[in-house]
Short mmCIF file of C-alpha atoms in Angstrom, two decimals:
data_model
loop_
_atom_site.label_atom_id
_atom_site.label_comp_id
_atom_site.label_asym_id
_atom_site.label_seq_id
_atom_site.Cartn_x
_atom_site.Cartn_y
_atom_site.Cartn_z
CA PHE A 1 150.91 -20.12 77.76
CA LEU A 2 154.32 -21.68 78.18
CA GLN A 3 155.15 -19.36 81.06
CA VAL A 4 152.20 -20.57 83.15
CA PHE A 5 153.48 -24.15 83.09
CA LEU A 6 157.12 -23.16 83.38
CA VAL A 7 156.53 -21.00 86.45
CA GLU A 8 154.91 -23.89 88.33
CA LYS A 9 157.69 -26.27 87.38
CA ALA A 10 160.81 -24.14 87.86
CA GLY A 11 159.68 -21.64 90.50
CA ARG A 12 159.16 -17.92 90.41
CA ARG A 13 162.44 -16.76 91.93
CA SER A 14 164.68 -18.93 89.76
CA LEU A 15 162.90 -17.84 86.56
CA PHE A 16 163.05 -14.21 87.67
CA LEU A 17 166.78 -14.42 88.39
CA ALA A 18 167.46 -16.32 85.15
CA GLY A 19 165.53 -13.71 83.19
CA LEU A 20 167.39 -10.83 84.80
CA MET A 21 170.78 -12.46 84.21
CA GLY A 22 169.87 -13.26 80.59
CA MET A 23 168.79 -9.66 80.05
CA LEU A 24 172.03 -8.46 81.65
CA VAL A 25 174.16 -10.60 79.33
CA SER A 26 172.06 -9.49 76.35
CA ALA A 27 172.46 -5.81 77.29
CA VAL A 28 176.24 -6.28 77.51
CA ALA A 29 176.22 -8.06 74.13
CA MET A 30 174.19 -5.19 72.62
CA THR A 31 176.71 -2.69 73.98
CA VAL A 32 179.66 -4.66 72.61
CA GLY A 33 177.88 -5.05 69.28
CA LEU A 34 177.20 -1.34 68.99
CA VAL A 35 180.69 -0.30 70.10
CA LEU A 36 182.40 -2.63 67.60
CA LEU A 37 179.93 -2.08 64.76
CA SER A 38 182.20 0.39 62.98
CA LYS A 39 185.08 -2.14 63.00
CA PHE A 40 183.17 -5.33 62.19
CA ALA A 41 180.08 -5.28 60.00
CA TRP A 42 178.92 -8.65 61.35
CA MET A 43 178.44 -7.06 64.79
CA SER A 44 175.03 -5.93 63.57
CA TYR A 45 174.00 -9.61 63.75
CA VAL A 46 175.32 -9.83 67.30
CA SER A 47 173.21 -6.81 68.23
CA MET A 48 170.10 -8.27 66.57
CA VAL A 49 170.50 -11.63 68.31
CA ALA A 50 171.10 -9.82 71.61
CA ILE A 51 167.87 -7.84 71.17
CA PHE A 52 165.88 -11.00 70.48
CA LEU A 53 167.45 -12.73 73.48
CA PHE A 54 166.74 -9.68 75.64
CA VAL A 55 163.05 -9.89 74.78
CA ILE A 56 162.97 -13.68 75.29
CA PHE A 57 164.60 -13.41 78.72
CA PHE A 58 162.21 -10.58 79.63
CA GLU A 59 159.28 -12.85 78.78
CA VAL A 60 160.78 -15.66 80.87
CA GLY A 61 161.35 -13.64 84.02
CA PRO A 62 160.85 -9.91 84.60
CA GLY A 63 157.80 -9.68 82.34
CA PRO A 64 155.34 -12.05 84.03
CA ILE A 65 156.97 -13.12 87.31
CA PRO A 66 156.51 -9.86 89.27
CA TRP A 67 152.76 -10.19 88.79
CA PHE A 68 152.84 -13.66 90.36
CA ILE A 69 155.04 -12.49 93.21
CA VAL A 70 153.00 -9.36 93.99
CA ALA A 71 149.82 -11.42 94.11
CA GLU A 72 151.46 -13.91 96.47
CA LEU A 73 153.24 -11.45 98.79
CA PHE A 74 150.06 -9.78 100.03
CA SER A 75 147.06 -11.12 101.88
CA GLN A 76 143.59 -10.86 100.38
CA GLY A 77 142.81 -7.41 101.87
CA PRO A 78 145.71 -5.29 100.57
CA ARG A 79 146.33 -7.37 97.44
CA PRO A 80 144.24 -5.23 95.02
CA ALA A 81 145.96 -2.05 96.19
CA ALA A 82 149.40 -3.70 95.91
CA ILE A 83 148.64 -4.87 92.37
CA ALA A 84 147.41 -1.37 91.47
CA VAL A 85 150.62 0.21 92.83
CA ALA A 86 152.73 -2.38 90.99
CA GLY A 87 150.84 -1.71 87.76
CA PHE A 88 151.29 2.04 88.16
CA CYS A 89 155.02 1.64 88.82
CA ASN A 90 155.36 -0.67 85.82
CA TRP A 91 153.62 1.69 83.41
CA ALA A 92 155.29 4.80 84.87
CA CYS A 93 158.72 3.24 84.33
CA ASN A 94 157.74 2.15 80.82
CA PHE A 95 156.65 5.71 80.08
CA ILE A 96 159.88 7.21 81.47
CA VAL A 97 162.07 4.81 79.49
CA GLY A 98 160.04 5.40 76.34
CA MET A 99 160.19 9.17 76.67
CA CYS A 100 163.86 9.42 77.69
CA PHE A 101 165.53 6.65 75.69
CA GLN A 102 166.25 8.70 72.59
CA TYR A 103 167.83 11.51 74.62
CA ILE A 104 169.93 9.05 76.61
CA ALA A 105 170.95 7.25 73.39
CA ASP A 106 172.01 10.57 71.87
CA LEU A 107 174.00 11.37 75.00
CA CYS A 108 175.62 7.94 75.53
CA GLY A 109 175.95 6.72 71.96
CA PRO A 110 176.75 3.02 71.66
CA TYR A 111 177.04 2.71 75.45
CA VAL A 112 173.34 3.34 76.06
CA PHE A 113 172.67 -0.30 76.96
CA ALA A 114 175.45 -0.23 79.57
CA ILE A 115 173.02 1.78 81.71
CA PHE A 116 170.47 -1.01 81.36
CA ALA A 117 173.15 -3.58 82.19
CA ALA A 118 174.10 -1.71 85.37
CA LEU A 119 170.47 -1.43 86.44
CA LEU A 120 169.88 -5.11 85.67
CA LEU A 121 172.86 -6.03 87.84
CA ILE A 122 171.37 -4.02 90.72
CA PHE A 123 167.96 -5.65 90.17
CA PHE A 124 169.55 -9.10 90.07
CA LEU A 125 171.45 -8.54 93.32
CA PHE A 126 168.35 -7.15 95.03
CA ALA A 127 166.21 -10.09 93.88
CA HIS A 128 168.90 -12.60 94.81
CA PHE A 129 169.22 -11.32 98.37
CA LYS A 130 165.72 -10.00 99.12
CA VAL A 131 163.06 -11.83 97.06
CA PRO A 132 161.97 -15.20 98.48
CA GLU A 133 160.70 -18.16 96.49
CA THR A 134 156.90 -18.10 96.64
CA LYS A 135 156.17 -21.28 94.67
CA GLY A 136 153.93 -23.62 96.65
CA LYS A 137 153.92 -21.40 99.74
CA SER A 138 150.95 -19.87 101.49
CA PHE A 139 150.81 -16.20 102.38
CA GLU A 140 151.55 -17.10 106.01
CA GLU A 141 154.71 -19.02 105.03
CA ILE A 142 155.95 -16.14 102.88
CA ALA A 143 155.20 -13.63 105.65
CA ALA A 144 157.16 -15.84 108.08
CA VAL A 145 160.21 -15.67 105.77
CA PHE A 146 160.10 -11.87 105.89
CA ARG A 147 159.62 -11.90 109.67
CA ARG A 148 162.69 -14.15 110.08
CA LYS A 149 164.77 -11.83 107.89
CA LYS A 150 163.57 -8.80 109.85
CA LEU A 151 164.27 -10.49 113.17
CA SER A 152 167.74 -11.63 112.11
CA ALA A 153 168.58 -8.12 110.87
CA LYS A 154 167.36 -6.69 114.19
CA ALA A 155 169.41 -9.25 116.12
CA MET A 156 172.53 -8.36 114.11
CA THR A 157 171.99 -4.66 114.87
CA GLU A 158 171.59 -5.40 118.57
CA LEU A 159 174.71 -7.58 118.49
CA GLN A 160 176.69 -4.76 116.88
CA ASP A 161 175.37 -2.33 119.52
CA LEU A 162 176.53 -4.69 122.25
CA ARG A 163 179.97 -5.02 120.68
CA HIS A 164 180.35 -1.25 120.44
CA GLY A 165 179.28 -0.94 124.08
CA GLU A 166 182.02 -3.38 125.15
CA GLU A 167 184.69 -1.39 123.27
CA ALA A 168 183.85 1.83 125.10
#
């Protein structure tokens, strides 16, 4: 319930980025806790707190926010298909992580959460540079943001082509 009110107040993108960054910090803390557990017994508490914070940050951002964003990025026609694809991807990734985690943990030992931290960093950078804020915007406004990004990328490519042509 809290997330519904929070998402309208703070915005989807900012909550998503905050959640990803919190999960990243928590994953690093879990790694540090597991690596130093043999030297300091109290590191088990660090790991436990990091796990709880990881779940809290997931529930603030990457848990619910993608469902808001997917629903807002597509017009009425393709929206059901987009939500179905997003749901499939979500559950397929959950299945893969659930099936492979123990093997990866056996292979990586206490550094298993470093993999999650690296992936979270990639997700954070992608979201920071590619995901627009959708709060209070119509589908047409959101589509215009993507068109501007596409046009500016195309213009940069054409500019680079012109520069290379001048050098020859």
